[in-house]
Amino acid sequence: QAKSAGRSNYRVFSEEMLHQANNRLMIEQSIGAAINEEQLVLFLQPIVELPSGRLRGFEALIRWFHPERGLIMPGDFIPDIEHSEAIIEVGNYVIRKASELVAQLKSAGWPELYIAVNLSAKHFLAPDLLNVVRQEVEAQQISAQSLLLEVTEESVIEQVEQAMAAMAALKALGVRIAIDDFGTGYSSLSYLKQLPFDLLKIDRCFTANVLDGEADAHIITTVIELAHNLGRQVVAEGIETQQQAECLSCQRCELGQGYYFSRPLDVASVFKVLQEIEETRLWPISQAPQPK
Ligand code: C2E
Ligand code: MG
Ligand code: MG
Ligand code: MG
């Protein structure tokens, strides 16, 4: 009996594995075409100054509009290609599109805004990244300061020496760097001190609990203080309510991002809002705070 149970477990397991392998293969094989056919689309989520609400920039978040499978969110395909060459193709594409956007924003009278691009560790540590960024900046005639690269804490801590070299080279070009999802990895504070990043992004799992007065709230307080001591600014991700925004602002967290301000928007919607707020430069909080 144990044997047959074992066998059937094995079957379930292997079919699941087959499915995953197929999925990964499908993604790797179709990503090139997806890029050429513009199925990969950048959505933008505003990042605002706290407490003023002044617009400071956007994070580019990718979506895949697949002709047969419909909308695929990044969490459902990025992890599958993160260790293959495809992730570099995707990343280079996002850098190109983000640079084009910076140029468009500049022409529309918003030269002060930046675009943040998410990069996987493999891409961040790839020797060619610097050249790609330099090329796009030159091609679009934009300032490198208008681009911000986000890398996760986890990915820089696994290969600290290489990450440090990559950051230094990018910083020399003028590009800014953020450590994403901070608090979810295991970085040692002494490493953090050595890394020449500009912004620390507090992961939204902490933001969610900023009002509870317990562990996560204390972690936020400590992280903000630590970042300030190192001369860095802090972005709180995943702000969903006015109370969270106020609480973070009171702790002198400089920047905020989340559904409370806006969900990620397509580019047309962004430019529509920008026209409406040309005078005030304050991002409108148009929607009611959304419950989780
Ligand atoms: P991330 O960089 O930490 O991005 C933040 C994620 O949180 C986004 O999910 C965003 O839509 C979501 N979010 C923002 N505000 C709120 C909020 O108030 N509440 C909640 N519950 N969620 C919020 P999304 O767009 O699904 O992206 C997921 C992850 O996929 C990103 O996490 C990033 O790691 C990755 N990703 C997205 N675009 C790219 C890309 O172009 N390249 C790479 N390598 N990774 C990307
Ligand atoms: Mg990010
Ligand atoms: Mg994040
Ligand atoms: Mg995240």
mmCIF file of C-alpha atoms and ligand atoms in Angstrom:
data_model
loop_
_atom_site.group_PDB
_atom_site.id
_atom_site.type_symbol
_atom_site.label_atom_id
_atom_site.label_comp_id
_atom_site.label_asym_id
_atom_site.label_seq_id
_atom_site.Cartn_x
_atom_site.Cartn_y
_atom_site.Cartn_z
ATOM 1 C CA GLN A 1 0.000 0.000 0.000
ATOM 2 C CA ALA A 2 2.808 2.356 0.923
ATOM 3 C CA LYS A 3 4.402 1.491 -2.359
ATOM 4 C CA SER A 4 1.392 2.377 -4.478
ATOM 5 C CA ALA A 5 0.859 5.605 -2.546
ATOM 6 C CA GLY A 6 4.484 6.403 -3.154
ATOM 7 C CA ARG A 7 4.100 5.726 -6.810
ATOM 8 C CA SER A 8 1.050 7.891 -7.211
ATOM 9 C CA ASN A 9 2.756 10.691 -5.290
ATOM 10 C CA TYR A 10 5.641 10.367 -7.638
ATOM 11 C CA ARG A 11 3.333 10.679 -10.626
ATOM 12 C CA VAL A 12 1.660 13.803 -9.332
ATOM 13 C CA PHE A 13 5.035 15.252 -8.547
ATOM 14 C CA SER A 14 6.493 14.565 -11.967
ATOM 15 C CA GLU A 15 3.482 15.899 -13.854
ATOM 16 C CA GLU A 16 3.735 19.066 -11.835
ATOM 17 C CA MET A 17 7.423 19.274 -12.658
ATOM 18 C CA LEU A 18 6.724 18.668 -16.318
ATOM 19 C CA HIS A 19 4.159 21.409 -16.295
ATOM 20 C CA GLN A 20 6.614 23.811 -14.715
ATOM 21 C CA ALA A 21 9.386 22.895 -17.112
ATOM 22 C CA ASN A 22 7.023 23.327 -20.064
ATOM 23 C CA ASN A 23 5.891 26.663 -18.778
ATOM 24 C CA ARG A 24 9.447 27.838 -18.361
ATOM 25 C CA LEU A 25 10.369 26.630 -21.830
ATOM 26 C CA MET A 26 7.325 28.301 -23.334
ATOM 27 C CA ILE A 27 8.255 31.577 -21.677
ATOM 28 C CA GLU A 28 11.916 31.417 -22.641
ATOM 29 C CA GLN A 29 11.043 30.622 -26.233
ATOM 30 C CA SER A 30 8.368 33.231 -26.687
ATOM 31 C CA ILE A 31 9.905 36.174 -24.844
ATOM 32 C CA GLY A 32 11.896 37.373 -27.855
ATOM 33 C CA ALA A 33 8.769 37.477 -29.992
ATOM 34 C CA ALA A 34 6.865 39.078 -27.121
ATOM 35 C CA ILE A 35 9.388 41.914 -27.078
ATOM 36 C CA ASN A 36 9.373 42.361 -30.859
ATOM 37 C CA GLU A 37 5.599 42.375 -30.982
ATOM 38 C CA GLU A 38 5.343 44.820 -28.087
ATOM 39 C CA GLN A 39 3.409 42.372 -25.916
ATOM 40 C CA LEU A 40 5.503 43.484 -22.944
ATOM 41 C CA VAL A 41 4.098 46.753 -21.685
ATOM 42 C CA LEU A 42 5.351 49.109 -18.989
ATOM 43 C CA PHE A 43 2.821 50.250 -16.413
ATOM 44 C CA LEU A 44 3.759 53.138 -14.150
ATOM 45 C CA GLN A 45 3.095 53.618 -10.460
ATOM 46 C CA PRO A 46 3.634 57.127 -9.056
ATOM 47 C CA ILE A 47 6.143 57.779 -6.289
ATOM 48 C CA VAL A 48 5.366 60.872 -4.242
ATOM 49 C CA GLU A 49 7.088 63.004 -1.658
ATOM 50 C CA LEU A 50 5.712 62.754 1.889
ATOM 51 C CA PRO A 51 3.830 64.571 3.242
ATOM 52 C CA SER A 52 3.366 67.055 0.384
ATOM 53 C CA GLY A 53 2.149 64.579 -2.230
ATOM 54 C CA ARG A 54 4.415 66.175 -4.827
ATOM 55 C CA LEU A 55 5.083 63.796 -7.700
ATOM 56 C CA ARG A 56 8.690 62.676 -7.886
ATOM 57 C CA GLY A 57 8.691 59.798 -10.344
ATOM 58 C CA PHE A 58 7.300 56.420 -11.324
ATOM 59 C CA GLU A 59 8.243 52.797 -10.950
ATOM 60 C CA ALA A 60 8.011 50.855 -14.214
ATOM 61 C CA LEU A 61 6.209 47.560 -13.673
ATOM 62 C CA ILE A 62 6.026 45.177 -16.583
ATOM 63 C CA ARG A 63 2.944 43.338 -17.844
ATOM 64 C CA TRP A 64 2.757 40.736 -20.586
ATOM 65 C CA PHE A 65 -0.301 40.908 -22.813
ATOM 66 C CA HIS A 66 -0.097 37.413 -24.264
ATOM 67 C CA PRO A 67 -2.165 36.827 -27.430
ATOM 68 C CA GLU A 68 -3.536 33.495 -26.187
ATOM 69 C CA ARG A 69 -3.097 33.537 -22.432
ATOM 70 C CA GLY A 70 -4.210 37.089 -21.784
ATOM 71 C CA LEU A 71 -2.592 39.324 -19.185
ATOM 72 C CA ILE A 72 0.373 37.759 -17.367
ATOM 73 C CA MET A 73 1.660 39.570 -14.283
ATOM 74 C CA PRO A 74 5.434 39.811 -13.678
ATOM 75 C CA GLY A 75 5.261 37.451 -10.704
ATOM 76 C CA ASP A 76 4.026 34.769 -13.115
ATOM 77 C CA PHE A 77 6.874 34.943 -15.611
ATOM 78 C CA ILE A 78 9.860 36.885 -14.231
ATOM 79 C CA PRO A 79 10.831 34.175 -11.693
ATOM 80 C CA ASP A 80 10.730 31.585 -14.511
ATOM 81 C CA ILE A 81 13.345 33.390 -16.577
ATOM 82 C CA GLU A 82 15.386 35.015 -13.833
ATOM 83 C CA HIS A 83 18.335 32.679 -14.344
ATOM 84 C CA SER A 84 18.232 32.524 -18.137
ATOM 85 C CA GLU A 85 19.529 34.929 -20.756
ATOM 86 C CA ALA A 86 15.936 35.985 -21.405
ATOM 87 C CA ILE A 87 15.951 38.110 -18.266
ATOM 88 C CA ILE A 88 18.659 40.275 -19.799
ATOM 89 C CA GLU A 89 16.634 40.759 -22.965
ATOM 90 C CA VAL A 90 13.634 41.776 -20.898
ATOM 91 C CA GLY A 91 15.666 44.083 -18.704
ATOM 92 C CA ASN A 92 17.330 45.804 -21.652
ATOM 93 C CA TYR A 93 13.925 46.296 -23.216
ATOM 94 C CA VAL A 94 12.589 47.873 -20.028
ATOM 95 C CA ILE A 95 15.626 50.164 -19.791
ATOM 96 C CA ARG A 96 15.045 51.275 -23.379
ATOM 97 C CA LYS A 97 11.335 51.918 -22.853
ATOM 98 C CA ALA A 98 11.985 53.726 -19.577
ATOM 99 C CA SER A 99 14.544 55.986 -21.253
ATOM 100 C CA GLU A 100 12.033 56.805 -23.990
ATOM 101 C CA LEU A 101 9.522 57.656 -21.302
ATOM 102 C CA VAL A 102 11.945 59.957 -19.523
ATOM 103 C CA ALA A 103 12.451 61.793 -22.829
ATOM 104 C CA GLN A 104 8.668 62.050 -23.336
ATOM 105 C CA LEU A 105 8.196 63.352 -19.807
ATOM 106 C CA LYS A 106 10.889 65.925 -20.419
ATOM 107 C CA SER A 107 9.161 67.161 -23.592
ATOM 108 C CA ALA A 108 5.842 67.268 -21.757
ATOM 109 C CA GLY A 109 7.333 69.698 -19.209
ATOM 110 C CA TRP A 110 8.243 67.196 -16.468
ATOM 111 C CA PRO A 111 12.058 67.038 -16.563
ATOM 112 C CA GLU A 112 12.303 66.502 -12.801
ATOM 113 C CA LEU A 113 10.611 63.096 -12.774
ATOM 114 C CA TYR A 114 12.511 59.841 -12.646
ATOM 115 C CA ILE A 115 11.658 56.340 -13.798
ATOM 116 C CA ALA A 116 12.632 53.377 -11.645
ATOM 117 C CA VAL A 117 13.420 50.088 -13.385
ATOM 118 C CA ASN A 118 13.516 46.697 -11.668
ATOM 119 C CA LEU A 119 16.532 44.568 -12.494
ATOM 120 C CA SER A 120 17.190 40.943 -11.658
ATOM 121 C CA ALA A 121 20.499 40.064 -10.014
ATOM 122 C CA LYS A 122 21.837 38.302 -13.093
ATOM 123 C CA HIS A 123 21.295 41.422 -15.169
ATOM 124 C CA PHE A 124 22.604 43.805 -12.551
ATOM 125 C CA LEU A 125 25.851 41.844 -12.379
ATOM 126 C CA ALA A 126 26.163 41.411 -16.165
ATOM 127 C CA PRO A 127 29.212 43.257 -17.533
ATOM 128 C CA ASP A 128 27.218 44.744 -20.408
ATOM 129 C CA LEU A 129 24.663 46.622 -18.289
ATOM 130 C CA LEU A 130 26.714 49.784 -18.018
ATOM 131 C CA ASN A 131 27.053 50.063 -21.803
ATOM 132 C CA VAL A 132 23.361 49.481 -22.362
ATOM 133 C CA VAL A 133 22.418 52.210 -19.915
ATOM 134 C CA ARG A 134 24.975 54.622 -21.365
ATOM 135 C CA GLN A 135 23.707 53.963 -24.894
ATOM 136 C CA GLU A 136 20.068 54.556 -24.004
ATOM 137 C CA VAL A 137 20.849 57.713 -22.076
ATOM 138 C CA GLU A 138 22.784 59.079 -25.042
ATOM 139 C CA ALA A 139 20.237 57.936 -27.622
ATOM 140 C CA GLN A 140 17.393 59.672 -25.775
ATOM 141 C CA GLN A 141 19.485 62.651 -24.706
ATOM 142 C CA ILE A 142 18.321 62.361 -21.154
ATOM 143 C CA SER A 143 20.114 62.815 -17.872
ATOM 144 C CA ALA A 144 21.282 59.593 -16.237
ATOM 145 C CA GLN A 145 19.901 60.989 -12.964
ATOM 146 C CA SER A 146 16.409 60.439 -14.367
ATOM 147 C CA LEU A 147 16.932 56.693 -14.269
ATOM 148 C CA LEU A 148 16.859 54.709 -11.070
ATOM 149 C CA LEU A 149 17.677 51.015 -10.950
ATOM 150 C CA GLU A 150 16.018 48.817 -8.324
ATOM 151 C CA VAL A 151 17.748 45.663 -7.162
ATOM 152 C CA THR A 152 16.586 43.466 -4.339
ATOM 153 C CA GLU A 153 18.466 43.234 -1.113
ATOM 154 C CA GLU A 154 18.790 39.498 -1.653
ATOM 155 C CA SER A 155 20.420 39.802 -5.056
ATOM 156 C CA VAL A 156 23.108 42.254 -3.976
ATOM 157 C CA ILE A 157 23.959 40.428 -0.798
ATOM 158 C CA GLU A 158 24.632 37.104 -2.512
ATOM 159 C CA GLN A 159 27.540 38.557 -4.470
ATOM 160 C CA VAL A 160 28.511 41.615 -2.529
ATOM 161 C CA GLU A 161 31.850 42.331 -4.200
ATOM 162 C CA GLN A 162 30.395 42.249 -7.716
ATOM 163 C CA ALA A 163 27.341 44.207 -6.667
ATOM 164 C CA MET A 164 29.493 46.878 -5.145
ATOM 165 C CA ALA A 165 31.570 47.218 -8.325
ATOM 166 C CA ALA A 166 28.431 47.360 -10.493
ATOM 167 C CA MET A 167 26.885 50.026 -8.292
ATOM 168 C CA ALA A 168 30.015 52.147 -8.287
ATOM 169 C CA ALA A 169 30.235 52.075 -12.091
ATOM 170 C CA LEU A 170 26.564 52.953 -12.533
ATOM 171 C CA LYS A 171 26.792 55.719 -9.951
ATOM 172 C CA ALA A 172 29.773 57.176 -11.812
ATOM 173 C CA LEU A 173 27.504 57.412 -14.854
ATOM 174 C CA GLY A 174 24.956 59.319 -12.759
ATOM 175 C CA VAL A 175 22.307 56.598 -12.477
ATOM 176 C CA ARG A 176 20.662 56.269 -9.072
ATOM 177 C CA ILE A 177 20.143 52.978 -7.277
ATOM 178 C CA ALA A 178 17.537 51.667 -4.878
ATOM 179 C CA ILE A 179 17.577 48.562 -2.724
ATOM 180 C CA ASP A 180 14.139 46.997 -3.258
ATOM 181 C CA ASP A 181 12.029 44.927 -0.863
ATOM 182 C CA PHE A 182 14.240 45.903 2.029
ATOM 183 C CA GLY A 183 13.711 43.853 5.159
ATOM 184 C CA THR A 184 12.829 40.607 3.408
ATOM 185 C CA GLY A 185 16.410 39.433 2.940
ATOM 186 C CA TYR A 186 19.217 38.919 5.369
ATOM 187 C CA SER A 187 21.652 41.693 4.668
ATOM 188 C CA SER A 188 24.233 42.461 7.220
ATOM 189 C CA LEU A 189 24.259 46.095 8.177
ATOM 190 C CA SER A 190 27.980 46.349 7.618
ATOM 191 C CA TYR A 191 27.513 45.398 3.957
ATOM 192 C CA LEU A 192 24.755 47.910 3.601
ATOM 193 C CA LYS A 193 27.054 50.659 4.754
ATOM 194 C CA GLN A 194 29.534 49.859 2.000
ATOM 195 C CA LEU A 195 27.031 49.800 -0.843
ATOM 196 C CA PRO A 196 26.687 53.129 -2.682
ATOM 197 C CA PHE A 197 22.905 53.048 -3.137
ATOM 198 C CA ASP A 198 20.640 56.128 -2.972
ATOM 199 C CA LEU A 199 17.283 54.858 -1.786
ATOM 200 C CA LEU A 200 16.025 52.135 0.473
ATOM 201 C CA LYS A 201 12.586 50.740 -0.355
ATOM 202 C CA ILE A 202 10.792 49.290 2.627
ATOM 203 C CA ASP A 203 8.893 46.185 1.599
ATOM 204 C CA ARG A 204 5.136 46.441 1.680
ATOM 205 C CA CYS A 205 4.789 43.630 4.213
ATOM 206 C CA PHE A 206 6.187 46.055 6.805
ATOM 207 C CA THR A 207 4.164 49.023 5.574
ATOM 208 C CA ALA A 208 1.017 46.979 6.047
ATOM 209 C CA ASN A 209 1.728 46.811 9.786
ATOM 210 C CA VAL A 210 3.131 50.274 10.392
ATOM 211 C CA LEU A 211 0.148 51.228 12.563
ATOM 212 C CA ASP A 212 0.087 48.154 14.780
ATOM 213 C CA GLY A 213 2.744 49.431 17.192
ATOM 214 C CA GLU A 214 4.425 46.040 17.236
ATOM 215 C CA ALA A 215 7.470 44.391 15.693
ATOM 216 C CA ASP A 216 7.009 45.556 12.098
ATOM 217 C CA ALA A 217 6.387 49.116 13.205
ATOM 218 C CA HIS A 218 9.618 49.048 15.192
ATOM 219 C CA ILE A 219 11.477 47.593 12.231
ATOM 220 C CA ILE A 220 10.285 50.485 10.076
ATOM 221 C CA THR A 221 11.392 53.048 12.633
ATOM 222 C CA THR A 222 14.802 51.425 12.862
ATOM 223 C CA VAL A 223 15.235 51.097 9.109
ATOM 224 C CA ILE A 224 14.357 54.745 8.498
ATOM 225 C CA GLU A 225 16.805 55.835 11.177
ATOM 226 C CA LEU A 226 19.509 53.585 9.809
ATOM 227 C CA ALA A 227 19.023 54.857 6.250
ATOM 228 C CA HIS A 228 19.160 58.462 7.435
ATOM 229 C CA ASN A 229 22.315 57.795 9.418
ATOM 230 C CA LEU A 230 23.882 56.504 6.213
ATOM 231 C CA GLY A 231 22.669 59.600 4.373
ATOM 232 C CA ARG A 232 20.102 57.724 2.276
ATOM 233 C CA GLN A 233 16.415 58.352 1.639
ATOM 234 C CA VAL A 234 13.554 55.940 2.218
ATOM 235 C CA VAL A 235 10.601 54.925 0.055
ATOM 236 C CA ALA A 236 7.740 53.064 1.700
ATOM 237 C CA GLU A 237 6.109 50.609 -0.694
ATOM 238 C CA GLY A 238 2.539 49.402 -0.539
ATOM 239 C CA ILE A 239 0.925 52.388 1.205
ATOM 240 C CA GLU A 240 -2.794 51.664 1.067
ATOM 241 C CA THR A 241 -4.328 54.127 3.523
ATOM 242 C CA GLN A 242 -4.046 57.755 4.539
ATOM 243 C CA GLN A 243 -3.174 56.685 8.089
ATOM 244 C CA GLN A 244 -0.209 54.669 6.862
ATOM 245 C CA ALA A 245 0.989 57.623 4.773
ATOM 246 C CA GLU A 246 0.706 59.960 7.752
ATOM 247 C CA CYS A 247 2.458 57.585 10.108
ATOM 248 C CA LEU A 248 5.372 57.104 7.713
ATOM 249 C CA SER A 249 5.588 60.798 7.044
ATOM 250 C CA CYS A 250 5.785 61.492 10.785
ATOM 251 C CA GLN A 251 8.772 59.189 10.906
ATOM 252 C CA ARG A 252 10.377 61.308 8.214
ATOM 253 C CA CYS A 253 10.086 58.692 5.478
ATOM 254 C CA GLU A 254 10.690 60.875 2.418
ATOM 255 C CA LEU A 255 8.784 59.009 -0.287
ATOM 256 C CA GLY A 256 5.710 56.859 -0.639
ATOM 257 C CA GLN A 257 4.191 54.540 -3.191
ATOM 258 C CA GLY A 258 1.090 52.369 -3.121
ATOM 259 C CA TYR A 259 -2.554 51.913 -3.985
ATOM 260 C CA TYR A 260 -3.497 54.823 -1.730
ATOM 261 C CA PHE A 261 -1.844 57.142 -4.249
ATOM 262 C CA SER A 262 -2.467 55.048 -7.325
ATOM 263 C CA ARG A 263 -2.363 51.585 -8.792
ATOM 264 C CA PRO A 264 0.120 51.117 -11.632
ATOM 265 C CA LEU A 265 -1.314 52.919 -14.694
ATOM 266 C CA ASP A 266 -0.820 52.587 -18.416
ATOM 267 C CA VAL A 267 1.188 55.335 -20.076
ATOM 268 C CA ALA A 268 -1.811 57.093 -21.643
ATOM 269 C CA SER A 269 -3.507 57.398 -18.253
ATOM 270 C CA VAL A 270 -0.324 58.787 -16.735
ATOM 271 C CA PHE A 271 -0.043 61.558 -19.305
ATOM 272 C CA LYS A 272 -3.710 62.392 -18.810
ATOM 273 C CA VAL A 273 -3.182 62.903 -15.086
ATOM 274 C CA LEU A 274 -0.004 64.892 -15.698
ATOM 275 C CA GLN A 275 -1.944 67.344 -17.831
ATOM 276 C CA GLU A 276 -4.471 67.799 -15.062
ATOM 277 C CA ILE A 277 -1.855 68.488 -12.381
ATOM 278 C CA GLU A 278 0.514 70.625 -14.430
ATOM 279 C CA GLU A 279 0.063 73.577 -12.042
ATOM 280 C CA THR A 280 0.086 71.931 -8.609
ATOM 281 C CA ARG A 281 2.483 69.040 -9.397
ATOM 282 C CA LEU A 282 0.658 67.133 -6.642
ATOM 283 C CA TRP A 283 -0.467 63.621 -7.437
ATOM 284 C CA PRO A 284 -4.255 63.501 -6.944
ATOM 285 C CA ILE A 285 -5.567 61.013 -4.433
ATOM 286 C CA SER A 286 -8.669 60.344 -6.433
ATOM 287 C CA GLN A 287 -9.712 56.967 -5.161
ATOM 288 C CA ALA A 288 -10.900 55.898 -1.779
ATOM 289 C CA PRO A 289 -8.284 53.889 0.102
ATOM 290 C CA GLN A 290 -8.699 50.305 -0.935
ATOM 291 C CA PRO A 291 -9.160 47.598 1.636
ATOM 292 C CA LYS A 292 -6.830 44.629 1.283
HETATM 293 P P1 C2E B 1 8.314 45.298 -6.707
HETATM 294 O O1 C2E B 1 9.415 45.891 -7.503
HETATM 295 O O2 C2E B 1 8.502 45.232 -5.237
HETATM 296 O O3 C2E B 1 7.025 46.121 -7.119
HETATM 297 C C1 C2E B 1 5.975 46.401 -6.257
HETATM 298 C C2 C2E B 1 4.797 45.476 -6.481
HETATM 299 O O4 C2E B 1 3.819 45.788 -5.502
HETATM 300 C C3 C2E B 1 4.107 45.657 -7.829
HETATM 301 O O5 C2E B 1 3.543 44.406 -8.210
HETATM 302 C C4 C2E B 1 2.996 46.641 -7.485
HETATM 303 O O6 C2E B 1 1.904 46.623 -8.372
HETATM 304 C C5 C2E B 1 2.601 46.149 -6.112
HETATM 305 N N1 C2E B 1 1.987 47.204 -5.298
HETATM 306 C C6 C2E B 1 2.217 48.531 -5.356
HETATM 307 N N2 C2E B 1 1.509 49.202 -4.437
HETATM 308 C C7 C2E B 1 0.804 48.274 -3.748
HETATM 309 C C8 C2E B 1 -0.133 48.342 -2.654
HETATM 310 O O7 C2E B 1 -0.455 49.406 -2.122
HETATM 311 N N3 C2E B 1 -0.643 47.162 -2.203
HETATM 312 C C9 C2E B 1 -0.312 45.965 -2.763
HETATM 313 N N4 C2E B 1 -0.864 44.853 -2.274
HETATM 314 N N5 C2E B 1 0.566 45.852 -3.808
HETATM 315 C C10 C2E B 1 1.120 47.006 -4.298
HETATM 316 P P2 C2E B 1 3.713 43.818 -9.673
HETATM 317 O O8 C2E B 1 3.544 44.902 -10.691
HETATM 318 O O9 C2E B 1 2.862 42.607 -9.768
HETATM 319 O O10 C2E B 1 5.231 43.409 -9.687
HETATM 320 C C11 C2E B 1 5.696 42.372 -8.852
HETATM 321 C C12 C2E B 1 7.181 42.249 -8.886
HETATM 322 O O11 C2E B 1 7.635 41.851 -10.179
HETATM 323 C C13 C2E B 1 7.927 43.564 -8.599
HETATM 324 O O12 C2E B 1 8.009 43.791 -7.223
HETATM 325 C C14 C2E B 1 9.270 43.262 -9.212
HETATM 326 O O13 C2E B 1 10.066 42.531 -8.328
HETATM 327 C C15 C2E B 1 8.913 42.370 -10.384
HETATM 328 N N6 C2E B 1 8.947 43.150 -11.627
HETATM 329 C C16 C2E B 1 8.018 43.995 -12.138
HETATM 330 N N7 C2E B 1 8.442 44.527 -13.295
HETATM 331 C C17 C2E B 1 9.681 44.036 -13.510
HETATM 332 C C18 C2E B 1 10.672 44.219 -14.536
HETATM 333 O O14 C2E B 1 10.498 44.995 -15.490
HETATM 334 N N8 C2E B 1 11.836 43.518 -14.411
HETATM 335 C C19 C2E B 1 12.070 42.680 -13.349
HETATM 336 N N9 C2E B 1 13.226 42.021 -13.303
HETATM 337 N N10 C2E B 1 11.181 42.487 -12.383
HETATM 338 C C20 C2E B 1 10.004 43.162 -12.449
HETATM 339 MG MG MG B 2 10.589 47.459 -7.415
HETATM 340 MG MG MG B 3 9.496 46.162 -3.863
HETATM 341 MG MG MG B 4 8.345 43.112 -4.252
#
